[in-house]
mmCIF file of C-alpha atoms in Angstrom:
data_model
loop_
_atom_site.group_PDB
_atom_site.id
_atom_site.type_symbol
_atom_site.label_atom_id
_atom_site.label_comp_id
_atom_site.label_asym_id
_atom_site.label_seq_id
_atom_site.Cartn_x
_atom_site.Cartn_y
_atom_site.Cartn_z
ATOM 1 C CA UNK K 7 25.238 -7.263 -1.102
ATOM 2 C CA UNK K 8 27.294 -6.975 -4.294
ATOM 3 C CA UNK K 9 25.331 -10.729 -5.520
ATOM 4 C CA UNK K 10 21.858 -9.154 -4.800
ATOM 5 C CA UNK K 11 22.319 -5.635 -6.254
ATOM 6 C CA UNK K 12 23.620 -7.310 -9.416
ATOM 7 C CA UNK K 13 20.275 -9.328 -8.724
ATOM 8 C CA UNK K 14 18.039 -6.043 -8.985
ATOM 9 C CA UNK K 15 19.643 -4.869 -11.610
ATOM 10 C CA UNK K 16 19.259 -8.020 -14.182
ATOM 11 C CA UNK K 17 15.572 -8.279 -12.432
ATOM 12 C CA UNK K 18 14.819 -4.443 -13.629
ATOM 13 C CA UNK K 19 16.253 -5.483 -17.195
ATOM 14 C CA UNK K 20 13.933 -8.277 -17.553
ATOM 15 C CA UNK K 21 11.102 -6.332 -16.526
ATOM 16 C CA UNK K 22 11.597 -3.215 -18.907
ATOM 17 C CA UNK K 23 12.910 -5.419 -21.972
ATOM 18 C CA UNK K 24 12.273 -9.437 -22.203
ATOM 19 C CA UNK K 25 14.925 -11.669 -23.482
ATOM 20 C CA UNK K 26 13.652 -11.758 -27.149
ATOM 21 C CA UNK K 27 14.132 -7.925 -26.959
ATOM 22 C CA UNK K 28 17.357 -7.731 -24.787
ATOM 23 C CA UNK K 29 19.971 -7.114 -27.724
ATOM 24 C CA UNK K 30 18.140 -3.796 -28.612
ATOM 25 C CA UNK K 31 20.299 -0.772 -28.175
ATOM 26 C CA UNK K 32 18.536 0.295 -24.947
ATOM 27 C CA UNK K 33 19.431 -2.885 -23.656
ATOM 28 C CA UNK K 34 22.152 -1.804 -21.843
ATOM 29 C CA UNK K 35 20.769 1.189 -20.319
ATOM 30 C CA UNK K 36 17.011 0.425 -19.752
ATOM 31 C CA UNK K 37 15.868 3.113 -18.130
ATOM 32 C CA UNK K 38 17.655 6.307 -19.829
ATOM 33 C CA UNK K 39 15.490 9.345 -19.639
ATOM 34 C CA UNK K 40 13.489 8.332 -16.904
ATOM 35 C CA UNK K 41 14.297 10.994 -14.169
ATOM 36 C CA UNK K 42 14.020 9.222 -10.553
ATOM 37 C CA UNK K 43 14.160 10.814 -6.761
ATOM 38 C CA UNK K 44 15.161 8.305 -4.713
ATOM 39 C CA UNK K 45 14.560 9.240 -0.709
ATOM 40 C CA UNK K 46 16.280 6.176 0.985
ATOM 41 C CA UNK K 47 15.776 8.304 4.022
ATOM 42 C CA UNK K 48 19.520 7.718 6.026
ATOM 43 C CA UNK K 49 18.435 4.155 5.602
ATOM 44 C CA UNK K 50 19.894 0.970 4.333
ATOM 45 C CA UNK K 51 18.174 1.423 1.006
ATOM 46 C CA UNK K 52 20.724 3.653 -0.791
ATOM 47 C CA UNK K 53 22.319 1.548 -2.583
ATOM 48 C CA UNK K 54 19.438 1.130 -4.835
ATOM 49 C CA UNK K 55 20.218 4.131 -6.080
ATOM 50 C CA UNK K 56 23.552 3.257 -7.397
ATOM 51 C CA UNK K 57 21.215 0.735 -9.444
ATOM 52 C CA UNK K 58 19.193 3.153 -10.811
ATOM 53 C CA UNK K 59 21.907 5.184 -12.278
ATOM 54 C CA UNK K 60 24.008 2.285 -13.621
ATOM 55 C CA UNK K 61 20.788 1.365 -15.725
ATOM 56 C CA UNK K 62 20.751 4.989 -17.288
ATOM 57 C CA UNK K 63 18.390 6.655 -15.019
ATOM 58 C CA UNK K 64 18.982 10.009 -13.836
ATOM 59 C CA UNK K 65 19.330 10.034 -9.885
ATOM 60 C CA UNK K 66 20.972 13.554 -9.497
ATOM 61 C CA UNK K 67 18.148 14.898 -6.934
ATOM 62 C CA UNK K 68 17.707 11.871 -4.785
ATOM 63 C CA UNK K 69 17.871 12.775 -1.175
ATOM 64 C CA UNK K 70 18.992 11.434 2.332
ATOM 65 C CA UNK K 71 21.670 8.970 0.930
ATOM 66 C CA UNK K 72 23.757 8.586 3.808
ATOM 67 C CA UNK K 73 23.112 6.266 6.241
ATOM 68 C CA UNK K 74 22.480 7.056 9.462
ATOM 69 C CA UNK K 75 20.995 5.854 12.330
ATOM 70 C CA UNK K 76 19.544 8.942 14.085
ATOM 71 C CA UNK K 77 17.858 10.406 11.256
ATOM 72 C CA UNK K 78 19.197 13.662 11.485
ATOM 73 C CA UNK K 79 17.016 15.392 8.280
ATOM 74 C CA UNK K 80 13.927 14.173 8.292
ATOM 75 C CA UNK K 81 13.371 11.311 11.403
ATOM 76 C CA UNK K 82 12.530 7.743 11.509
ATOM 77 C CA UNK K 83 11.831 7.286 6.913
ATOM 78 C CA UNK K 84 8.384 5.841 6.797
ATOM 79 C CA UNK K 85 6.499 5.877 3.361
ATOM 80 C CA UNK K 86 3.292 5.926 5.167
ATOM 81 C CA UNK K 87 4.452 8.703 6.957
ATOM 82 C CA UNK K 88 2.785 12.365 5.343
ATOM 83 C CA UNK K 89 6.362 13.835 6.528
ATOM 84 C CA UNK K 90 8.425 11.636 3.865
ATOM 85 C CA UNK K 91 5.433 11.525 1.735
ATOM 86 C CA UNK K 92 5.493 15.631 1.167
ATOM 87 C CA UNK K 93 9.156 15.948 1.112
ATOM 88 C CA UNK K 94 9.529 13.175 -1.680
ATOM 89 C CA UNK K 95 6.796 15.224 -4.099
ATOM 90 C CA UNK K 96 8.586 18.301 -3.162
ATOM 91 C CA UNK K 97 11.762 16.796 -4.937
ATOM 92 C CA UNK K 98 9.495 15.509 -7.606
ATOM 93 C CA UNK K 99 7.844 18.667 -8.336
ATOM 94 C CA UNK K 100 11.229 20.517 -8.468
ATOM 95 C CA UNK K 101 12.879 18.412 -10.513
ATOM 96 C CA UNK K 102 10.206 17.065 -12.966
ATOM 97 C CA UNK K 103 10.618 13.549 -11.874
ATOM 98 C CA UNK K 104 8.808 10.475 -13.156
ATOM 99 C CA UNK K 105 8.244 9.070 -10.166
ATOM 100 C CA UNK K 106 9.310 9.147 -6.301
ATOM 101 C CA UNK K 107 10.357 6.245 -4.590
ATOM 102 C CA UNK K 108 10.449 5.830 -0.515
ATOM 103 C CA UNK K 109 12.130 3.174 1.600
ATOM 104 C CA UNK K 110 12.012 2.921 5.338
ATOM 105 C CA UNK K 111 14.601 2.246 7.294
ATOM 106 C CA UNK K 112 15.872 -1.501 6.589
ATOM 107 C CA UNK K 113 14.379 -1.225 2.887
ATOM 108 C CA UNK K 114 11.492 -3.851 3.242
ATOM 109 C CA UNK K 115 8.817 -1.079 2.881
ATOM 110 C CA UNK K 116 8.057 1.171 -0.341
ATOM 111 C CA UNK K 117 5.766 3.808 -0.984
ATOM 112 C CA UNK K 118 5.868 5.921 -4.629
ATOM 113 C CA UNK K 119 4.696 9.483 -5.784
ATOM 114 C CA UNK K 120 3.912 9.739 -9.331
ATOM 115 C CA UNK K 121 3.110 12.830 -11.287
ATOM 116 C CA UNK K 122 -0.947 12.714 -12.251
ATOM 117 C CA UNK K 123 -0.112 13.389 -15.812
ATOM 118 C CA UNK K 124 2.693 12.451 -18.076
ATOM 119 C CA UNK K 125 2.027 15.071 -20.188
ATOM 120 C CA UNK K 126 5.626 16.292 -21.021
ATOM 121 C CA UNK K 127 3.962 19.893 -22.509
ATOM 122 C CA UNK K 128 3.108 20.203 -18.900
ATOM 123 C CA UNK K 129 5.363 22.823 -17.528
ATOM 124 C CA UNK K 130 4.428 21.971 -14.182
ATOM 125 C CA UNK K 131 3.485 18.941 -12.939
ATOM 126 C CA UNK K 132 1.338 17.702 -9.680
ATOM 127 C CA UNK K 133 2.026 14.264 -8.195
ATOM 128 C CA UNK K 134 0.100 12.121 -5.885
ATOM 129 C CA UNK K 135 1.021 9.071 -3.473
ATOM 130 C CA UNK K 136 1.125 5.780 -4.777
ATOM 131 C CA UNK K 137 0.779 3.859 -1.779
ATOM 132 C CA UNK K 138 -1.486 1.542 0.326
ATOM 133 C CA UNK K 139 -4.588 -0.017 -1.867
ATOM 134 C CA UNK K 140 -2.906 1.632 -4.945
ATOM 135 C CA UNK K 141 0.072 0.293 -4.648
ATOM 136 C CA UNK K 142 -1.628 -2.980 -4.479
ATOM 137 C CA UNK K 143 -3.800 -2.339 -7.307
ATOM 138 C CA UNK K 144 -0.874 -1.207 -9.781
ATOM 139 C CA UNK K 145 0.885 -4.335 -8.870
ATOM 140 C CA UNK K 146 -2.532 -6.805 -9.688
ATOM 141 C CA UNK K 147 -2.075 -4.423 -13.422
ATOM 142 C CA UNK K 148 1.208 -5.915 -13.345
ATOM 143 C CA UNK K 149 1.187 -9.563 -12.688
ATOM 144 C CA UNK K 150 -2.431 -9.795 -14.433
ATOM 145 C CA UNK K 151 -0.544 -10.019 -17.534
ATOM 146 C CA UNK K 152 2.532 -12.139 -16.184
ATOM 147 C CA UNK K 153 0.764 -14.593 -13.993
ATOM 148 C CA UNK K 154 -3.454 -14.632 -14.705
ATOM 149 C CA UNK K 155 -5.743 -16.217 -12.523
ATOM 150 C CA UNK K 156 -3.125 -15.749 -9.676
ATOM 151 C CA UNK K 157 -3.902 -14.497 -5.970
ATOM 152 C CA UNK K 158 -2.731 -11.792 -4.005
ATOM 153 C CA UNK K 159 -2.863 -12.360 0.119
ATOM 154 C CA UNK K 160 -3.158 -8.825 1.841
ATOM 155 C CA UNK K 161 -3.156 -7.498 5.721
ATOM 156 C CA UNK K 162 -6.812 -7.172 7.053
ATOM 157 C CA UNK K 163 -7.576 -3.257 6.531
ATOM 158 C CA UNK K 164 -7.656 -3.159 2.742
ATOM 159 C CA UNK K 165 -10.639 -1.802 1.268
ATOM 160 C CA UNK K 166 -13.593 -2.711 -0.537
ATOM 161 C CA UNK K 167 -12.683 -0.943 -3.288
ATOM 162 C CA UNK K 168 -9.839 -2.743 -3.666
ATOM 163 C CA UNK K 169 -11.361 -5.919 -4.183
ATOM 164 C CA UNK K 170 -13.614 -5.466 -6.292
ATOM 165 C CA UNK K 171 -10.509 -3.901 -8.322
ATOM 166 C CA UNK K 172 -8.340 -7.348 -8.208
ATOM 167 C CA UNK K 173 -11.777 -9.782 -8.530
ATOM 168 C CA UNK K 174 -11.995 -7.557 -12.188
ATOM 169 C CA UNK K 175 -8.528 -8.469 -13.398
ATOM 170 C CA UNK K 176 -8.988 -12.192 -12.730
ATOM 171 C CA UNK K 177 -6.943 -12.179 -9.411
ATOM 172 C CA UNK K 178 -8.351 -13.839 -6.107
ATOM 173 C CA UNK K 179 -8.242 -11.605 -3.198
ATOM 174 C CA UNK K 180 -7.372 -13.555 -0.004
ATOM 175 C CA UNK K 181 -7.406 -10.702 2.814
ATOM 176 C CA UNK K 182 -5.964 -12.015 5.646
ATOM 177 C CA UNK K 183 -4.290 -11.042 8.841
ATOM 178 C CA UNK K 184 -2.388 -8.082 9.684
ATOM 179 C CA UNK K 185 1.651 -8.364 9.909
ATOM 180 C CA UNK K 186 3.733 -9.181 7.339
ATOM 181 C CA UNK K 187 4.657 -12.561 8.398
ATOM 182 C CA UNK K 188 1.478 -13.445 8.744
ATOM 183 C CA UNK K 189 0.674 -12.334 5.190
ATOM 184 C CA UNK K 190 3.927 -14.033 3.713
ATOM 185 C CA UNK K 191 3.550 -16.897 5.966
ATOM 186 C CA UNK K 192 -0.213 -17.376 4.361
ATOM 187 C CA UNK K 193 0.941 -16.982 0.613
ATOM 188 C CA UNK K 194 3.664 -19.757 1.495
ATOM 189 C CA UNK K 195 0.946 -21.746 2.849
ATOM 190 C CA UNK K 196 -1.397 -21.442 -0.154
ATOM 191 C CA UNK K 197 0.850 -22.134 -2.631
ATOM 192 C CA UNK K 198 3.096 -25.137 -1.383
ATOM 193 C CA UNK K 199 -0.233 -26.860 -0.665
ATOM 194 C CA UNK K 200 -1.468 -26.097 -4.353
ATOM 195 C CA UNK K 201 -4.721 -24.617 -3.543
ATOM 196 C CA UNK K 202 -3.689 -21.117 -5.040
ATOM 197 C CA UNK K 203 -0.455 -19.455 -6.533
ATOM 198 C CA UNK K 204 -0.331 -16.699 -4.321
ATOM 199 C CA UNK K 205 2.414 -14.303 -6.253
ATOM 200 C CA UNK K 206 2.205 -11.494 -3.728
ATOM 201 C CA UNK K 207 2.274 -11.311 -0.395
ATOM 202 C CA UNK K 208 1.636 -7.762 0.712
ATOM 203 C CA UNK K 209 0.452 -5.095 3.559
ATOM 204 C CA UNK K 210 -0.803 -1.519 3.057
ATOM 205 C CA UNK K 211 2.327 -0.681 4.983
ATOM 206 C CA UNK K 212 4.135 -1.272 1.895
ATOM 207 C CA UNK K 213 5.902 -4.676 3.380
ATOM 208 C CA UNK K 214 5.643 -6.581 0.077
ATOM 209 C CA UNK K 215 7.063 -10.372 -0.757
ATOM 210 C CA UNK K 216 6.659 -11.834 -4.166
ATOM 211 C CA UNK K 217 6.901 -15.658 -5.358
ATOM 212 C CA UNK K 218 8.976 -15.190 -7.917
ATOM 213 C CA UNK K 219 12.129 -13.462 -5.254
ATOM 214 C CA UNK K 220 11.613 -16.112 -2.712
ATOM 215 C CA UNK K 221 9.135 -14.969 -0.533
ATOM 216 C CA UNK K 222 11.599 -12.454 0.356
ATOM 217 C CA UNK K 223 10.089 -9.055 2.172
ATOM 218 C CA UNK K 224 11.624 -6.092 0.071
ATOM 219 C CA UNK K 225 10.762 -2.766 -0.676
ATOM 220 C CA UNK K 226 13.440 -2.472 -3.162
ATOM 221 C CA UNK K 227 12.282 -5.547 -5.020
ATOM 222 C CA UNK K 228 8.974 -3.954 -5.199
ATOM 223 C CA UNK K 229 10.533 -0.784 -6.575
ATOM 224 C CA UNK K 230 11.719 -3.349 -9.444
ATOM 225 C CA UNK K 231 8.586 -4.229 -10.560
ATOM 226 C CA UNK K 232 6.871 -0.572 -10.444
ATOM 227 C CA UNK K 233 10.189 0.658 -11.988
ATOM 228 C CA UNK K 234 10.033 -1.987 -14.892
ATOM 229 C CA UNK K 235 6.458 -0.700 -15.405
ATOM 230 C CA UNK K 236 7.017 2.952 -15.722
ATOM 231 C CA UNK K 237 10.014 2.147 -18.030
ATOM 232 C CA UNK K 238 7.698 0.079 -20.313
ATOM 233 C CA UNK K 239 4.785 2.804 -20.774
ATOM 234 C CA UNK K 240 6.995 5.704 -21.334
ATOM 235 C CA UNK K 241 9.087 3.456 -24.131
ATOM 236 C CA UNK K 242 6.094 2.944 -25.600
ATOM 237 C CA UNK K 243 4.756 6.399 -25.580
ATOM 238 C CA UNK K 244 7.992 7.105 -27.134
ATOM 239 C CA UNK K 245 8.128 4.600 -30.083
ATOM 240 C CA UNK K 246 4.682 5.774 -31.977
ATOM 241 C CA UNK K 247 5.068 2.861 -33.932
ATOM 242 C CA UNK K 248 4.852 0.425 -30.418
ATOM 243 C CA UNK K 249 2.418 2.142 -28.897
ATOM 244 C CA UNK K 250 -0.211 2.098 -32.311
ATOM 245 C CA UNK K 251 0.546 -1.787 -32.230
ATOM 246 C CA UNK K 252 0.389 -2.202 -28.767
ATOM 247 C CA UNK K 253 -2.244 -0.447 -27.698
ATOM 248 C CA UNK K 254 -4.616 0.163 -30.269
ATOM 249 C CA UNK K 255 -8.379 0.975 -29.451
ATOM 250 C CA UNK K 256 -7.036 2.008 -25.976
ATOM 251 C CA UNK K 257 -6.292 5.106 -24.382
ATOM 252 C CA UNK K 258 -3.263 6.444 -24.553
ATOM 253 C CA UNK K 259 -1.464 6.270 -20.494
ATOM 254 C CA UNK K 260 0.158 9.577 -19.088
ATOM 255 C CA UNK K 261 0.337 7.959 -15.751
ATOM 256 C CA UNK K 262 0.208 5.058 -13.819
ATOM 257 C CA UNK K 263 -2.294 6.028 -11.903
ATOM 258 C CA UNK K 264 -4.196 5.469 -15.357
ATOM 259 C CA UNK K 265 -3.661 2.389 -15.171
ATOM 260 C CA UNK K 266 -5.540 2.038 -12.177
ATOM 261 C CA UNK K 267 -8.199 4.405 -12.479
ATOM 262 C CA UNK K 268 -11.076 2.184 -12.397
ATOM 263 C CA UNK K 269 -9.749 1.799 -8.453
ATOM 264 C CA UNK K 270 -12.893 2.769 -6.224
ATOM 265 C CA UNK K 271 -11.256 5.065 -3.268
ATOM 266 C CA UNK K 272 -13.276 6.222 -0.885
ATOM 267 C CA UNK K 273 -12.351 9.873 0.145
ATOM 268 C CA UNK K 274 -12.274 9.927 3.948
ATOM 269 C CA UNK K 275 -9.975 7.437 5.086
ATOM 270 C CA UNK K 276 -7.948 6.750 8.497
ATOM 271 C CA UNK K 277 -7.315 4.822 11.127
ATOM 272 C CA UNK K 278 -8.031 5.915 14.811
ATOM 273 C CA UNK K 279 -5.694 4.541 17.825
ATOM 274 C CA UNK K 280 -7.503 4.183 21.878
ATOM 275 C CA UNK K 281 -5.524 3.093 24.219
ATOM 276 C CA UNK K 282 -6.202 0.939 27.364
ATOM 277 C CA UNK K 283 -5.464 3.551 30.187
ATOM 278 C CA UNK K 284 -4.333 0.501 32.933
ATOM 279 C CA UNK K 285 -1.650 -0.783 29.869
ATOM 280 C CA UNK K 286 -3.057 -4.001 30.649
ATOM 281 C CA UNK K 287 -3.038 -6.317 28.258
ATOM 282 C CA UNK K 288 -5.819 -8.106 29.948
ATOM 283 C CA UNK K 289 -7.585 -5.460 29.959
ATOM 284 C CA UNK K 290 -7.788 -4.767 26.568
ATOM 285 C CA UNK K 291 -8.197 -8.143 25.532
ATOM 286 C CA UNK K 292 -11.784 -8.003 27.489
ATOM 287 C CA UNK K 293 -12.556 -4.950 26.550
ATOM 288 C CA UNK K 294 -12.198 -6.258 22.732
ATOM 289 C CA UNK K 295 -14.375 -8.925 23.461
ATOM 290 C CA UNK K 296 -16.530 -7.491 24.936
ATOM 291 C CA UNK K 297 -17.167 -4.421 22.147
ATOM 292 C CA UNK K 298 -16.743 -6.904 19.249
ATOM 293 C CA UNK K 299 -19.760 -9.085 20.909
ATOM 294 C CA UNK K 300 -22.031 -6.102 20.933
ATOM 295 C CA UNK K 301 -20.954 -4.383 17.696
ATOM 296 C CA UNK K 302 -21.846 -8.119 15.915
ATOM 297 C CA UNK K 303 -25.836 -7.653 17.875
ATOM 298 C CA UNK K 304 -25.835 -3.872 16.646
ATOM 299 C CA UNK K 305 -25.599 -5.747 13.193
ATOM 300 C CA UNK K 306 -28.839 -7.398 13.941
ATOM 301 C CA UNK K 307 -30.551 -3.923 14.350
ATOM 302 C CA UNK K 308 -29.113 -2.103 12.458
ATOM 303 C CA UNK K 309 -30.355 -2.200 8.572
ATOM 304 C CA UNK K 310 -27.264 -0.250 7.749
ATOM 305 C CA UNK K 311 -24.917 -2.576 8.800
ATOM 306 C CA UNK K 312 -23.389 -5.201 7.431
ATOM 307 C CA UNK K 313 -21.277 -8.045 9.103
ATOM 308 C CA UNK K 314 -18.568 -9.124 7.183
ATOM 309 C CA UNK K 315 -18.311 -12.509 7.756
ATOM 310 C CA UNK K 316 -15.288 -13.153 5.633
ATOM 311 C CA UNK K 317 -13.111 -11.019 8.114
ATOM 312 C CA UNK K 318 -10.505 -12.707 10.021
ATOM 313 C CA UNK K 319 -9.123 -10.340 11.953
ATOM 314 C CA UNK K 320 -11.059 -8.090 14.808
ATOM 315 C CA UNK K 321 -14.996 -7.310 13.040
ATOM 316 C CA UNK K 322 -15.222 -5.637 10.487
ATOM 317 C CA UNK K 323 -18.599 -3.413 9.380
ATOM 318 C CA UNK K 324 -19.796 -2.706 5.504
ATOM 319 C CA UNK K 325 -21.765 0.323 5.915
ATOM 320 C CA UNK K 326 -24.376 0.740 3.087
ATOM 321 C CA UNK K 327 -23.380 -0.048 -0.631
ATOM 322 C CA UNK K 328 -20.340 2.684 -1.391
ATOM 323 C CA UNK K 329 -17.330 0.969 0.186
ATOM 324 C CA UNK K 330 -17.881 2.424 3.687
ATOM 325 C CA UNK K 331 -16.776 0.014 6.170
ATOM 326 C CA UNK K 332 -15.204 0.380 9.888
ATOM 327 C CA UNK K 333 -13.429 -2.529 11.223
ATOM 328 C CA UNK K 334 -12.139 -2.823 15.051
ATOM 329 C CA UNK K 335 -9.145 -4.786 16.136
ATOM 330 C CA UNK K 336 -6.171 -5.847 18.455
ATOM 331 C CA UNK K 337 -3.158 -3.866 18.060
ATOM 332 C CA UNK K 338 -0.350 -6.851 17.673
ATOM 333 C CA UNK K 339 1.877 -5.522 20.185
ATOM 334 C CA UNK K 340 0.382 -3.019 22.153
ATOM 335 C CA UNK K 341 -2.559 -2.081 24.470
ATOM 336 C CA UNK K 342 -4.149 -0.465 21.937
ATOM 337 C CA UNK K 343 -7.360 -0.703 19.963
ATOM 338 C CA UNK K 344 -7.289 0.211 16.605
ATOM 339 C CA UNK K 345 -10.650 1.745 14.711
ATOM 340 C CA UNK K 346 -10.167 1.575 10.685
ATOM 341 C CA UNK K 347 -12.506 4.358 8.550
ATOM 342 C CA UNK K 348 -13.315 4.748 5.321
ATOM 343 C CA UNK K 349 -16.190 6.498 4.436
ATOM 344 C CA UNK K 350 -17.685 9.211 1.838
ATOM 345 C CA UNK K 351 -17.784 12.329 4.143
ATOM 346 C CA UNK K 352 -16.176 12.940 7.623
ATOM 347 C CA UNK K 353 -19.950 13.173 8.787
ATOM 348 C CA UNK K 354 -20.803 10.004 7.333
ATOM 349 C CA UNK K 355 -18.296 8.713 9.267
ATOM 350 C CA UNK K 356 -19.269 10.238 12.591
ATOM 351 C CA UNK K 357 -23.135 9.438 12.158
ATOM 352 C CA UNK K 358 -22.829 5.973 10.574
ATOM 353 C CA UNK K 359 -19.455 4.818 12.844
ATOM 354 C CA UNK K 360 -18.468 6.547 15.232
ATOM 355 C CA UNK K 361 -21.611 7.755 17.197
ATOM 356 C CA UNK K 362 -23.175 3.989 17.256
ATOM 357 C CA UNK K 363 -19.733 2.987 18.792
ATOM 358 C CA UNK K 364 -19.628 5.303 21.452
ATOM 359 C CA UNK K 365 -22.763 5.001 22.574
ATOM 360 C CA UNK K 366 -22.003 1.175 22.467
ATOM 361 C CA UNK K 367 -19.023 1.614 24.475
ATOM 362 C CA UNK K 368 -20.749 3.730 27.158
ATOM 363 C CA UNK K 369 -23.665 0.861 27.217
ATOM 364 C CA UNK K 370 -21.011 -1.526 28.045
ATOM 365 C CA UNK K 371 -19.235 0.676 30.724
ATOM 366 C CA UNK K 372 -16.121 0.459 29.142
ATOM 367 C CA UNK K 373 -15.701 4.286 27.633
ATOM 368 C CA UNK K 374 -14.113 5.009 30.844
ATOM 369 C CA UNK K 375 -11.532 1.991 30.214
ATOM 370 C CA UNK K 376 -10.231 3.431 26.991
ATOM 371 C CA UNK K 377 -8.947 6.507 25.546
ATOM 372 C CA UNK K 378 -11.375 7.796 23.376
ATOM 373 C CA UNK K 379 -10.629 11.499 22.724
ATOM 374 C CA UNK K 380 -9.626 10.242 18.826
ATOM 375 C CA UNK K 381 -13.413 9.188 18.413
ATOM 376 C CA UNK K 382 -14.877 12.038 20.666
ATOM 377 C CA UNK K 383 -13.119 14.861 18.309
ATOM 378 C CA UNK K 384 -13.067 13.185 14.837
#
């Protein structure tokens, strides 16, 4: 462990400061004045803190630091999770943090919060999750300029928004399967066989593996990179004389979500679990079939709707022209079907979505094979 922190921490100092630059005197402390809450969440990821404040940063609110295996403060840390997500810009908010950073438990997922201005005359600031298809997007900002023309392979239930985001830096989108060894297992694939440079493997969950660290799944790795980032915009925010050079004729950033603002989100957004009431996995693998078969006809009638024949994984539905899109699949583990939404009102979503599918399911006879209270009070 001693080898690999040492590893983060000469990783973070390349990323804030290149080599040219490194015998500046910020150098040795790269990111002094940035104010960070780390919420390792009694997981294994607290050691990245240690990190943080060895490189100048000031760490004095981070919270849940101890690890511990039942969770005693706050349960199971999960930066999808709205629990952690809340608690984290809590912190933030009370402190005046920079930014928020959340592992789960082993430290191969991250999630962020970041205030939405950087402001500093702001007495008060509000922050907002940096997570999922953002977290994705601020990373494409990121290697756009390090590695151009590169690809990024993703889990199955990214948006459209998203990319149509990457496809405007430059960077091929290959959405593939969900699980993150499918996803790093694809970007190995790709690359050793030359037919892309996949730099980033990575899953809305926040399970992230880049090229350049081996392929290796690591939240804390990721928090390098996103770390590096922040460091470099607020140096050159502070360094008038940088910032005119570097980015003249642009707008000035206050935020990383800034950066990313040209990110089409669509504002109703979720995923909805059935379960197979036998458990059977048999079951639900006809039952998938069977549903998938007719949603792909309802395509046919249905002006609306638009197969996605790209899709790997389950079927998945573009619905109109504004990112709307429901896509159906296998859980990988359980008797479960999973029903991803994203649409631009919750009764979009019910007319366009979720009414066709029920009435699909009861034409097939299978409504009584599933759970579907999720869909039936949505």
């Amino acid at each position: 462990m001693p080898h690999y922190q040492k590893c983060l921490e000469n990783a973070i100092c390349r990323e804030v400061q290149p080599p040219s630059l490194s015998q500046s005197s910020d150098s040795h402390l790269p990111l002094a004045g940035l104010r960070v809450v780390l919420n390792a969440g009694n997981g294994s990821g607290y050691f990245f803190n240690q990190i943080l404040h060895d490189l100048g940063a000031d760490v004095s609110n981070s919270v849940h630091l101890t690890p511990n295996g039942s969770f005693p403060k706050s349960g199971v840390p999960n930066p999808e999770y709205s629990a952690m997500i809340d608690e984290t810009m809590r912190v933030c908010e009370e402190c005046d943090a920079d930014i928020g950073i959340m592992l789960d438990t082993d430290a191969d997922r991250c999630g962020f919060v970041v205030p939405t201005t950087r402001d500093e005359s702001s007495s008060c600031r509000k922050f907002e999750a940096l997570n999922r298809n953002r977290l994705i997007a601020l990373l494409a900002v990121i290697f756009q300029s390090s590695c151009p023309g590169c690809t990024f392979v993703t889990d199955s239930v990214t948006s459209e928004g998203l990319t149509k985001f990457l496809h405007g830096l430059g960077i091929q989108h290959v959405r593939y399967l969900k699980g993150y060894a499918n996803v790093i297992g694809k970007a190995r694939e790709l690359t050793e066989s030359g037919k892309a440079s996949a730099e980033v493997a990575i899953e809305t969950s926040g399970h992230c593996a880049m090229r350049e660290n081996g392929y290796l799944d690591d939240g804390t790795y990721t928090a390098v990179k996103v770390i590096g980032l922040l460091a470099r915009v607020t140096m050159s925010s502070r360094r008038s004389s940088v910032a005119a050079s570097s980015t003249a004729n642009a707008p000035p950033i206050h935020s990383l979500l800034d950066l990313i603002a040209d990110l089409e989100e669509m504002p109703h957004v979720g995923e909805l679990r059935m379960d197979v009431k036998d458990g059977s996995t048999t079951t639900t693998s006809n039952i998938f079939s069977k549903l998938v078969e007719s949603i792909q006809n309802e395509c046919d009638a249905r002006m609306e709707w638009e197969l996605d024949v790209d899709n790997l994984e389950g079927v998945r539905v573009r619905i109109g022209t504004d990112g709307s899109f429901f896509m159906l699949r296998k859980s990988l583990h359980d008797p479960i079907l999973s029903f991803q939404i994203e649409g631009s009102s919750v009764e979009a979503i019910r007319q366009q979505m979720i009414h066709p599918i029920l009435t699909l399911m009861e034409q097939d006879e299978i409504d009584n094979l599933l759970n579907v209270d999720c869909l039936r009070n949505y």
